[in-house]
PDB file of C-alpha atoms in Angstrom:
ATOM      1  CA  MET Q 300      68.646  34.746  75.980  1.00 61.00           C
ATOM      2  CA  ARG Q 301      64.843  35.070  75.740  1.00 68.00           C
ATOM      3  CA  ASP Q 302      63.420  37.666  73.344  1.00 69.00           C
ATOM      4  CA  SER Q 303      62.012  39.744  76.168  1.00 72.00           C
ATOM      5  CA  SER Q 304      65.269  39.854  78.084  1.00 79.00           C
ATOM      6  CA  ARG Q 305      67.121  40.658  74.846  1.00 79.00           C
ATOM      7  CA  ARG Q 306      64.692  43.507  74.094  1.00 83.00           C
ATOM      8  CA  GLY Q 307      65.060  44.873  77.602  1.00 86.00           C
ATOM      9  CA  LEU Q 308      68.805  45.040  77.426  1.00 87.00           C
ATOM     10  CA  GLY Q 309      68.484  46.820  74.074  1.00 88.00           C
ATOM     11  CA  VAL Q 310      66.171  49.379  75.497  1.00 89.00           C
ATOM     12  CA  LEU Q 311      68.490  49.879  78.487  1.00 91.00           C
ATOM     13  CA  ALA Q 312      71.572  50.315  76.352  1.00 90.00           C
ATOM     14  CA  ILE Q 313      70.045  52.899  74.072  1.00 91.00           C
ATOM     15  CA  ALA Q 314      68.346  54.797  76.798  1.00 90.00           C
ATOM     16  CA  SER Q 315      71.688  55.082  78.743  1.00 92.00           C
ATOM     17  CA  ALA Q 316      73.510  56.271  75.600  1.00 92.00           C
ATOM     18  CA  ALA Q 317      70.837  58.901  75.018  1.00 90.00           C
ATOM     19  CA  VAL Q 318      71.089  60.286  78.677  1.00 91.00           C
ATOM     20  CA  ILE Q 319      74.869  60.563  78.263  1.00 94.00           C
ATOM     21  CA  TRP Q 320      74.621  62.377  74.990  1.00 91.00           C
ATOM     22  CA  GLY Q 321      72.431  65.034  76.712  1.00 89.00           C
ATOM     23  CA  SER Q 322      75.681  66.526  77.993  1.00 91.00           C
ATOM     24  CA  ASN Q 323      77.169  67.099  74.584  1.00 92.00           C
ATOM     25  CA  GLY Q 324      75.758  70.615  74.161  1.00 88.00           C
ATOM     26  CA  VAL Q 325      77.260  71.821  77.411  1.00 90.00           C
ATOM     27  CA  ILE Q 326      80.673  70.449  76.557  1.00 93.00           C
ATOM     28  CA  VAL Q 327      80.691  71.762  72.930  1.00 90.00           C
ATOM     29  CA  ASN Q 328      79.892  75.274  74.127  1.00 85.00           C
ATOM     30  CA  LEU Q 329      82.552  75.228  76.834  1.00 91.00           C
ATOM     31  CA  LEU Q 330      85.257  74.257  74.249  1.00 92.00           C
ATOM     32  CA  PRO Q 331      86.988  77.177  72.455  1.00 90.00           C
ATOM     33  CA  LEU Q 332      87.322  75.201  69.188  1.00 90.00           C
ATOM     34  CA  ASN Q 333      85.502  75.237  65.969  1.00 89.00           C
ATOM     35  CA  PRO Q 334      82.891  72.463  65.367  1.00 90.00           C
ATOM     36  CA  PHE Q 335      85.011  70.407  62.937  1.00 90.00           C
ATOM     37  CA  LEU Q 336      87.905  70.252  65.269  1.00 92.00           C
ATOM     38  CA  ILE Q 337      85.659  69.240  68.198  1.00 93.00           C
ATOM     39  CA  ALA Q 338      84.234  66.503  66.039  1.00 92.00           C
ATOM     40  CA  PHE Q 339      87.676  65.455  64.921  1.00 94.00           C
ATOM     41  CA  PHE Q 340      89.041  65.109  68.553  1.00 94.00           C
ATOM     42  CA  ARG Q 341      85.845  63.364  69.551  1.00 92.00           C
ATOM     43  CA  VAL Q 342      86.271  60.475  67.032  1.00 92.00           C
ATOM     44  CA  PHE Q 343      90.049  60.450  67.179  1.00 94.00           C
ATOM     45  CA  ILE Q 344      90.008  59.901  71.029  1.00 94.00           C
ATOM     46  CA  ALA Q 345      87.159  57.334  70.716  1.00 91.00           C
ATOM     47  CA  SER Q 346      89.138  55.384  68.067  1.00 91.00           C
ATOM     48  CA  LEU Q 347      92.289  55.257  70.276  1.00 92.00           C
ATOM     49  CA  SER Q 348      90.342  54.064  73.313  1.00 89.00           C
ATOM     50  CA  LEU Q 349      88.503  51.273  71.378  1.00 86.00           C
ATOM     51  CA  LEU Q 350      91.502  49.860  69.641  1.00 86.00           C
ATOM     52  CA  PRO Q 351      93.126  47.854  72.496  1.00 85.00           C
ATOM     53  CA  PRO Q 352      89.968  46.018  73.598  1.00 81.00           C
ATOM     54  CA  ILE Q 353      89.074  45.221  70.020  1.00 82.00           C
ATOM     55  CA  ALA Q 354      92.473  43.841  69.265  1.00 79.00           C
ATOM     56  CA  ILE Q 355      92.379  41.620  72.419  1.00 81.00           C
ATOM     57  CA  VAL Q 356      88.842  40.444  72.292  1.00 79.00           C
ATOM     58  CA  TYR Q 357      88.087  40.104  68.560  1.00 78.00           C
ATOM     59  CA  GLY Q 358      91.344  39.545  66.729  1.00 73.00           C
ATOM     60  CA  GLY Q 359      90.726  37.987  63.401  1.00 76.00           C
ATOM     61  CA  GLU Q 360      87.014  39.253  63.269  1.00 76.00           C
ATOM     62  CA  PHE Q 361      88.362  42.802  63.338  1.00 77.00           C
ATOM     63  CA  LEU Q 362      90.226  42.312  60.072  1.00 79.00           C
ATOM     64  CA  LYS Q 363      87.421  40.224  58.475  1.00 81.00           C
ATOM     65  CA  ALA Q 364      85.041  43.032  59.015  1.00 79.00           C
ATOM     66  CA  LEU Q 365      86.869  45.014  56.229  1.00 81.00           C
ATOM     67  CA  ARG Q 366      85.161  42.903  53.656  1.00 82.00           C
ATOM     68  CA  CYS Q 367      82.327  45.313  54.219  1.00 82.00           C
ATOM     69  CA  TRP Q 368      84.599  48.271  53.690  1.00 86.00           C
ATOM     70  CA  ARG Q 369      82.114  50.240  51.476  1.00 90.00           C
ATOM     71  CA  LEU Q 370      79.472  50.226  54.221  1.00 89.00           C
ATOM     72  CA  LEU Q 371      81.990  51.064  56.883  1.00 90.00           C
ATOM     73  CA  ILE Q 372      83.360  53.995  54.981  1.00 93.00           C
ATOM     74  CA  LEU Q 373      79.830  55.186  54.264  1.00 93.00           C
ATOM     75  CA  ASN Q 374      79.015  54.909  58.010  1.00 91.00           C
ATOM     76  CA  GLY Q 375      82.045  56.881  58.955  1.00 92.00           C
ATOM     77  CA  PHE Q 376      81.191  59.524  56.411  1.00 94.00           C
ATOM     78  CA  LEU Q 377      77.700  59.876  57.736  1.00 94.00           C
ATOM     79  CA  LEU Q 378      78.936  60.067  61.344  1.00 91.00           C
ATOM     80  CA  CYS Q 379      81.554  62.691  60.251  1.00 91.00           C
ATOM     81  CA  LEU Q 380      78.814  64.845  58.696  1.00 93.00           C
ATOM     82  CA  GLY Q 381      76.251  64.355  61.441  1.00 92.00           C
ATOM     83  CA  TRP Q 382      78.404  65.409  64.307  1.00 90.00           C
ATOM     84  CA  ALA Q 383      80.182  68.238  62.493  1.00 91.00           C
ATOM     85  CA  PHE Q 384      76.781  69.671  61.249  1.00 93.00           C
ATOM     86  CA  LEU Q 385      75.331  69.229  64.828  1.00 92.00           C
ATOM     87  CA  PHE Q 386      78.169  70.954  66.599  1.00 92.00           C
ATOM     88  CA  ALA Q 387      78.139  73.749  63.995  1.00 90.00           C
ATOM     89  CA  SER Q 388      74.485  74.191  64.741  1.00 88.00           C
ATOM     90  CA  MET Q 389      75.054  74.272  68.419  1.00 86.00           C
ATOM     91  CA  LYS Q 390      77.583  77.161  67.934  1.00 83.00           C
ATOM     92  CA  LEU Q 391      75.156  79.237  65.869  1.00 80.00           C
ATOM     93  CA  ILE Q 392      71.814  78.712  67.578  1.00 77.00           C
ATOM     94  CA  PRO Q 393      70.662  77.693  71.057  1.00 74.00           C
ATOM     95  CA  ILE Q 394      71.462  74.056  71.995  1.00 77.00           C
ATOM     96  CA  ALA Q 395      67.812  73.108  72.493  1.00 72.00           C
ATOM     97  CA  ASN Q 396      66.955  74.055  68.805  1.00 74.00           C
ATOM     98  CA  ALA Q 397      70.076  72.391  67.484  1.00 79.00           C
ATOM     99  CA  VAL Q 398      69.054  69.172  69.283  1.00 80.00           C
ATOM    100  CA  LEU Q 399      65.519  69.609  68.113  1.00 75.00           C
ATOM    101  CA  LEU Q 400      66.563  69.872  64.494  1.00 77.00           C
ATOM    102  CA  ASN Q 401      68.789  66.862  64.847  1.00 81.00           C
ATOM    103  CA  TYR Q 402      65.890  64.855  66.144  1.00 75.00           C
ATOM    104  CA  LEU Q 403      63.913  65.251  62.928  1.00 71.00           C
ATOM    105  CA  ALA Q 404      66.035  62.067  62.166  1.00 72.00           C
ATOM    106  CA  PRO Q 405      63.355  59.756  63.352  1.00 66.00           C
ATOM    107  CA  ILE Q 406      60.998  61.041  60.718  1.00 66.00           C
ATOM    108  CA  PHE Q 407      63.520  60.087  58.031  1.00 71.00           C
ATOM    109  CA  THR Q 408      64.396  56.808  59.709  1.00 71.00           C
ATOM    110  CA  ALA Q 409      60.757  55.686  60.316  1.00 66.00           C
ATOM    111  CA  ALA Q 410      60.025  56.433  56.620  1.00 66.00           C
ATOM    112  CA  LEU Q 411      63.106  54.619  55.261  1.00 70.00           C
ATOM    113  CA  SER Q 412      63.544  51.674  57.622  1.00 67.00           C
ATOM    114  CA  PRO Q 413      60.582  49.754  56.157  1.00 72.00           C
ATOM    115  CA  ILE Q 414      62.058  50.262  52.657  1.00 71.00           C
ATOM    116  CA  LEU Q 415      65.703  49.777  53.330  1.00 68.00           C
ATOM    117  CA  LEU Q 416      65.625  47.238  56.264  1.00 63.00           C
ATOM    118  CA  GLY Q 417      62.390  45.432  55.718  1.00 68.00           C
ATOM    119  CA  GLU Q 418      61.091  46.310  59.235  1.00 67.00           C
ATOM    120  CA  ARG Q 419      57.420  46.484  60.022  1.00 71.00           C
ATOM    121  CA  LEU Q 420      56.262  49.819  61.384  1.00 67.00           C
ATOM    122  CA  GLU Q 421      53.857  49.058  64.222  1.00 71.00           C
ATOM    123  CA  LYS Q 422      50.942  51.255  65.164  1.00 74.00           C
ATOM    124  CA  SER Q 423      52.362  51.776  68.685  1.00 73.00           C
ATOM    125  CA  SER Q 424      55.592  52.893  67.262  1.00 73.00           C
ATOM    126  CA  ILE Q 425      53.857  55.575  65.109  1.00 78.00           C
ATOM    127  CA  LEU Q 426      51.951  56.790  68.141  1.00 83.00           C
ATOM    128  CA  ALA Q 427      55.124  56.959  70.276  1.00 77.00           C
ATOM    129  CA  LEU Q 428      56.908  58.639  67.494  1.00 76.00           C
ATOM    130  CA  ALA Q 429      54.171  61.327  67.290  1.00 83.00           C
ATOM    131  CA  LEU Q 430      54.293  61.830  71.085  1.00 83.00           C
ATOM    132  CA  SER Q 431      57.998  62.039  71.345  1.00 77.00           C
ATOM    133  CA  PHE Q 432      58.240  64.536  68.477  1.00 79.00           C
ATOM    134  CA  ILE Q 433      55.575  66.703  70.203  1.00 86.00           C
ATOM    135  CA  GLY Q 434      57.658  66.473  73.390  1.00 77.00           C
ATOM    136  CA  VAL Q 435      60.730  67.757  71.672  1.00 75.00           C
ATOM    137  CA  LEU Q 436      58.682  70.601  70.117  1.00 77.00           C
ATOM    138  CA  LEU Q 437      57.534  71.571  73.605  1.00 77.00           C
ATOM    139  CA  ILE Q 438      61.015  71.561  75.028  1.00 69.00           C
ATOM    140  CA  ALA Q 439      62.080  74.032  72.218  1.00 64.00           C
ATOM    141  CA  GLY Q 440      59.014  76.026  73.180  1.00 62.00           C
ATOM    142  CA  ASP Q 441      58.466  79.472  71.602  1.00 53.00           C
ATOM    143  CA  GLU Q 442      62.235  79.978  70.979  1.00 53.00           C
ATOM    144  CA  LEU Q 443      61.693  78.977  67.369  1.00 56.00           C
ATOM    145  CA  SER Q 444      60.092  82.387  66.596  1.00 54.00           C
ATOM    146  CA  GLY Q 445      62.843  84.621  67.927  1.00 53.00           C
ATOM    147  CA  ASP Q 446      64.800  87.087  65.775  1.00 49.00           C
ATOM    148  CA  TRP Q 447      68.079  85.467  66.862  1.00 54.00           C
ATOM    149  CA  ILE Q 448      67.504  82.380  64.555  1.00 57.00           C
ATOM    150  CA  ASN Q 449      70.455  81.860  62.361  1.00 66.00           C
ATOM    151  CA  LEU Q 450      69.374  80.377  59.009  1.00 73.00           C
ATOM    152  CA  LEU Q 451      72.706  78.702  58.536  1.00 82.00           C
ATOM    153  CA  GLY Q 452      72.455  77.136  62.037  1.00 81.00           C
ATOM    154  CA  ILE Q 453      69.025  75.850  61.108  1.00 79.00           C
ATOM    155  CA  LEU Q 454      70.266  74.321  57.808  1.00 83.00           C
ATOM    156  CA  TYR Q 455      73.222  72.592  59.801  1.00 89.00           C
ATOM    157  CA  GLY Q 456      70.716  71.194  62.200  1.00 85.00           C
ATOM    158  CA  LEU Q 457      68.517  69.708  59.417  1.00 83.00           C
ATOM    159  CA  LEU Q 458      71.579  68.260  57.681  1.00 91.00           C
ATOM    160  CA  ALA Q 459      72.672  66.749  61.100  1.00 92.00           C
ATOM    161  CA  GLY Q 460      69.318  64.985  61.312  1.00 85.00           C
ATOM    162  CA  LEU Q 461      69.461  63.675  57.773  1.00 86.00           C
ATOM    163  CA  SER Q 462      72.949  62.399  58.266  1.00 91.00           C
ATOM    164  CA  TYR Q 463      72.044  60.790  61.629  1.00 84.00           C
ATOM    165  CA  ALA Q 464      69.146  58.990  59.983  1.00 82.00           C
ATOM    166  CA  GLY Q 465      71.541  57.534  57.450  1.00 86.00           C
ATOM    167  CA  PHE Q 466      73.975  56.466  60.075  1.00 86.00           C
ATOM    168  CA  ILE Q 467      71.279  54.564  62.052  1.00 79.00           C
ATOM    169  CA  ILE Q 468      70.147  52.595  58.912  1.00 80.00           C
ATOM    170  CA  VAL Q 469      73.723  51.699  57.771  1.00 84.00           C
ATOM    171  CA  SER Q 470      74.615  50.780  61.329  1.00 79.00           C
ATOM    172  CA  LYS Q 471      71.670  48.476  61.572  1.00 75.00           C
ATOM    173  CA  ARG Q 472      72.834  46.647  58.476  1.00 76.00           C
ATOM    174  CA  LEU Q 473      76.348  46.302  59.751  1.00 78.00           C
ATOM    175  CA  ARG Q 474      75.151  45.074  63.185  1.00 67.00           C
ATOM    176  CA  GLY Q 475      73.766  42.060  61.465  1.00 67.00           C
ATOM    177  CA  SER Q 476      77.216  40.841  60.837  1.00 73.00           C
ATOM    178  CA  PHE Q 477      79.670  42.371  63.297  1.00 73.00           C
ATOM    179  CA  SER Q 478      79.896  43.260  67.030  1.00 75.00           C
ATOM    180  CA  SER Q 479      78.920  46.716  68.228  1.00 72.00           C
ATOM    181  CA  LEU Q 480      82.606  47.403  69.152  1.00 79.00           C
ATOM    182  CA  ILE Q 481      83.859  46.679  65.697  1.00 84.00           C
ATOM    183  CA  THR Q 482      81.047  48.710  63.989  1.00 81.00           C
ATOM    184  CA  ALA Q 483      81.708  51.674  66.341  1.00 82.00           C
ATOM    185  CA  PHE Q 484      85.609  51.490  65.905  1.00 87.00           C
ATOM    186  CA  TYR Q 485      85.411  51.543  62.130  1.00 89.00           C
ATOM    187  CA  SER Q 486      82.815  54.331  62.126  1.00 87.00           C
ATOM    188  CA  TYR Q 487      85.128  56.505  64.381  1.00 90.00           C
ATOM    189  CA  ALA Q 488      88.240  55.690  62.406  1.00 92.00           C
ATOM    190  CA  PHE Q 489      86.885  56.535  58.984  1.00 94.00           C
ATOM    191  CA  ALA Q 490      85.086  59.536  60.433  1.00 93.00           C
ATOM    192  CA  THR Q 491      88.570  60.609  61.905  1.00 94.00           C
ATOM    193  CA  ILE Q 492      89.984  60.379  58.384  1.00 94.00           C
ATOM    194  CA  PHE Q 493      87.273  62.500  56.767  1.00 93.00           C
ATOM    195  CA  LEU Q 494      87.466  65.139  59.527  1.00 93.00           C
ATOM    196  CA  ALA Q 495      91.277  65.255  59.400  1.00 93.00           C
ATOM    197  CA  ILE Q 496      90.909  66.162  55.694  1.00 91.00           C
ATOM    198  CA  ILE Q 497      88.264  68.828  56.372  1.00 87.00           C
ATOM    199  CA  ALA Q 498      89.564  70.376  59.630  1.00 85.00           C
ATOM    200  CA  LYS Q 499      93.379  69.907  59.059  1.00 83.00           C
ATOM    201  CA  PRO Q 500      93.921  69.617  62.883  1.00 79.00           C
ATOM    202  CA  GLY Q 501      96.940  70.560  64.909  1.00 78.00           C
ATOM    203  CA  ILE Q 502      97.586  70.529  68.586  1.00 80.00           C
ATOM    204  CA  PRO Q 503      95.358  73.317  70.075  1.00 82.00           C
ATOM    205  CA  ALA Q 504      96.522  75.528  72.936  1.00 83.00           C
ATOM    206  CA  LEU Q 505      93.987  74.477  75.479  1.00 87.00           C
ATOM    207  CA  ASN Q 506      93.996  74.649  79.340  1.00 92.00           C
ATOM    208  CA  PRO Q 507      93.786  71.356  81.403  1.00 93.00           C
ATOM    209  CA  SER Q 508      90.031  71.691  81.927  1.00 94.00           C
ATOM    210  CA  ALA Q 509      89.417  71.913  78.167  1.00 94.00           C
ATOM    211  CA  TRP Q 510      91.516  68.815  77.535  1.00 94.00           C
ATOM    212  CA  ILE Q 511      89.516  66.944  80.203  1.00 95.00           C
ATOM    213  CA  LEU Q 512      86.320  68.003  78.462  1.00 95.00           C
ATOM    214  CA  LEU Q 513      87.662  66.644  75.125  1.00 94.00           C
ATOM    215  CA  LEU Q 514      88.571  63.362  76.779  1.00 94.00           C
ATOM    216  CA  ILE Q 515      85.193  63.036  78.362  1.00 95.00           C
ATOM    217  CA  LEU Q 516      83.582  63.838  74.954  1.00 95.00           C
ATOM    218  CA  GLY Q 517      85.853  61.192  73.274  1.00 93.00           C
ATOM    219  CA  MET Q 518      85.926  58.400  75.784  1.00 92.00           C
ATOM    220  CA  VAL Q 519      82.677  58.629  77.622  1.00 94.00           C
ATOM    221  CA  ASN Q 520      80.175  60.355  75.344  1.00 92.00           C
ATOM    222  CA  THR Q 521      81.456  58.701  72.206  1.00 89.00           C
ATOM    223  CA  SER Q 522      83.484  55.492  72.756  1.00 86.00           C
ATOM    224  CA  SER Q 523      81.219  54.180  75.609  1.00 88.00           C
ATOM    225  CA  ALA Q 524      77.857  55.787  74.670  1.00 89.00           C
ATOM    226  CA  VAL Q 525      77.820  55.129  71.003  1.00 79.00           C
ATOM    227  CA  THR Q 526      79.066  51.551  71.509  1.00 79.00           C
ATOM    228  CA  LEU Q 527      76.148  51.085  73.982  1.00 87.00           C
ATOM    229  CA  TYR Q 528      73.867  52.473  71.303  1.00 83.00           C
ATOM    230  CA  LEU Q 529      75.080  50.177  68.684  1.00 77.00           C
ATOM    231  CA  TYR Q 530      74.829  47.240  70.968  1.00 83.00           C
ATOM    232  CA  GLY Q 531      71.198  48.044  71.632  1.00 86.00           C
ATOM    233  CA  LEU Q 532      70.567  48.653  68.021  1.00 79.00           C
ATOM    234  CA  GLY Q 533      71.301  45.005  67.349  1.00 79.00           C
ATOM    235  CA  MET Q 534      68.464  43.929  69.671  1.00 83.00           C
ATOM    236  CA  ILE Q 535      65.469  46.153  68.767  1.00 83.00           C
ATOM    237  CA  GLU Q 536      64.207  47.686  65.616  1.00 77.00           C
ATOM    238  CA  ALA Q 537      65.784  50.820  64.242  1.00 69.00           C
ATOM    239  CA  HIS Q 538      62.747  53.082  64.391  1.00 69.00           C
ATOM    240  CA  LYS Q 539      62.172  51.988  68.035  1.00 76.00           C
ATOM    241  CA  ALA Q 540      65.828  52.700  68.846  1.00 79.00           C
ATOM    242  CA  VAL Q 541      65.455  56.340  67.437  1.00 72.00           C
ATOM    243  CA  ILE Q 542      62.401  56.997  69.577  1.00 77.00           C
ATOM    244  CA  LEU Q 543      64.287  56.000  72.673  1.00 83.00           C
ATOM    245  CA  THR Q 544      67.041  58.343  71.886  1.00 80.00           C
ATOM    246  CA  TYR Q 545      64.590  61.185  72.444  1.00 77.00           C
ATOM    247  CA  LEU Q 546      65.663  60.856  75.940  1.00 84.00           C
ATOM    248  CA  GLU Q 547      68.739  62.966  74.902  1.00 85.00           C
ATOM    249  CA  PRO Q 548      66.840  66.355  74.706  1.00 80.00           C
ATOM    250  CA  ALA Q 549      65.200  65.485  78.112  1.00 81.00           C
ATOM    251  CA  SER Q 550      68.475  64.844  79.733  1.00 85.00           C
ATOM    252  CA  ALA Q 551      69.973  67.905  77.996  1.00 81.00           C
ATOM    253  CA  THR Q 552      67.376  70.040  79.959  1.00 79.00           C
ATOM    254  CA  LEU Q 553      68.651  68.592  83.125  1.00 84.00           C
ATOM    255  CA  PHE Q 554      72.301  69.135  82.256  1.00 85.00           C
ATOM    256  CA  GLY Q 555      71.475  72.703  81.319  1.00 78.00           C
ATOM    257  CA  LEU Q 556      69.886  73.248  84.712  1.00 81.00           C
ATOM    258  CA  LEU Q 557      72.833  71.618  86.664  1.00 83.00           C
ATOM    259  CA  PHE Q 558      75.618  73.260  84.708  1.00 84.00           C
ATOM    260  CA  LEU Q 559      74.294  76.316  82.944  1.00 73.00           C
ATOM    261  CA  ASP Q 560      71.590  77.428  85.368  1.00 77.00           C
ATOM    262  CA  GLN Q 561      68.963  77.081  82.764  1.00 68.00           C
ATOM    263  CA  ILE Q 562      65.733  76.523  84.630  1.00 75.00           C
ATOM    264  CA  PRO Q 563      63.163  74.311  82.803  1.00 74.00           C
ATOM    265  CA  SER Q 564      59.869  75.867  81.995  1.00 73.00           C
ATOM    266  CA  LEU Q 565      56.528  74.180  82.279  1.00 80.00           C
ATOM    267  CA  GLN Q 566      56.736  73.387  78.555  1.00 76.00           C
ATOM    268  CA  ASP Q 567      60.048  71.679  79.194  1.00 72.00           C
ATOM    269  CA  ILE Q 568      58.567  69.515  81.891  1.00 78.00           C
ATOM    270  CA  LEU Q 569      55.625  68.536  79.787  1.00 83.00           C
ATOM    271  CA  GLY Q 570      57.855  67.709  76.802  1.00 78.00           C
ATOM    272  CA  GLY Q 571      60.112  65.589  78.917  1.00 75.00           C
ATOM    273  CA  GLY Q 572      57.092  63.720  80.273  1.00 79.00           C
ATOM    274  CA  LEU Q 573      55.829  62.903  76.691  1.00 81.00           C
ATOM    275  CA  ILE Q 574      59.349  61.703  75.823  1.00 74.00           C
ATOM    276  CA  ILE Q 575      59.459  59.357  78.781  1.00 72.00           C
ATOM    277  CA  ILE Q 576      55.900  58.130  78.072  1.00 79.00           C
ATOM    278  CA  SER Q 577      56.869  57.338  74.435  1.00 76.00           C
ATOM    279  CA  GLY Q 578      60.053  55.555  75.597  1.00 67.00           C
ATOM    280  CA  LEU Q 579      58.002  53.308  77.950  1.00 65.00           C
ATOM    281  CA  MET Q 580      55.549  52.589  75.156  1.00 73.00           C
ATOM    282  CA  VAL Q 581      58.366  51.343  72.971  1.00 65.00           C
ATOM    283  CA  SER Q 582      59.939  49.163  75.751  1.00 58.00           C
ATOM    284  CA  ARG Q 583      56.532  47.577  76.534  1.00 61.00           C
ATOM    285  CA  SER Q 584      55.307  46.983  73.033  1.00 57.00           C
TER     286      SER Q 584
END
């Protein structure tokens, strides 16, 4: 495959995953469960849905991957922290602000990827990173100055962003040796173990619609979307991948309009435009 085609597939995979993730906030707020339980069922369902195709397609490679067990466990732990902190933040402060704080991760990743991954940080990526970050700030708008801000929710959001940055960097190292499906499965499996210890889950009393939402969160928004993301991460640089995921808050605005009757303001539209422009800059560079 030519480099341009490979890069194009990577961009498409990561952008698609980001758009799917935009619906997470709506689902989390509709589920009557605590954040750690939601995160547990998310990774548990994702692990179960990935196990059959991995066993059939990869076989021996699936077991060989365990030679990198330290990185796999670390990746699962970072994923556990990232999603638990993000969902906790979404429960305490408005979704837009939780997503904004989580998307401070590119600042951490852009600073660390040249050191830990040896990637060259291009000038166009720096500009795109700045534009996309401004776009996210515009989407959050003046909500950041309200009296409703919960300091614990802000802390959770910041910790989610830091955990997300670590997950991206470790995943990039793993994708150099294994397929996206194997990397994703072990990340979910180890995250499930950590979250089971923290949340001590049982079988919750939920109505059928809530169970459907949990299945969507686990099978579509996690199993499919994160695997797409990891697939794309193996084709483009880590800091570029993170910039493309800024499509998530843009799509979250659309999902909020469709399902929660949240009408976007002019600032939301301008912010989404900057995010799209930055994504195009990355894909064309």
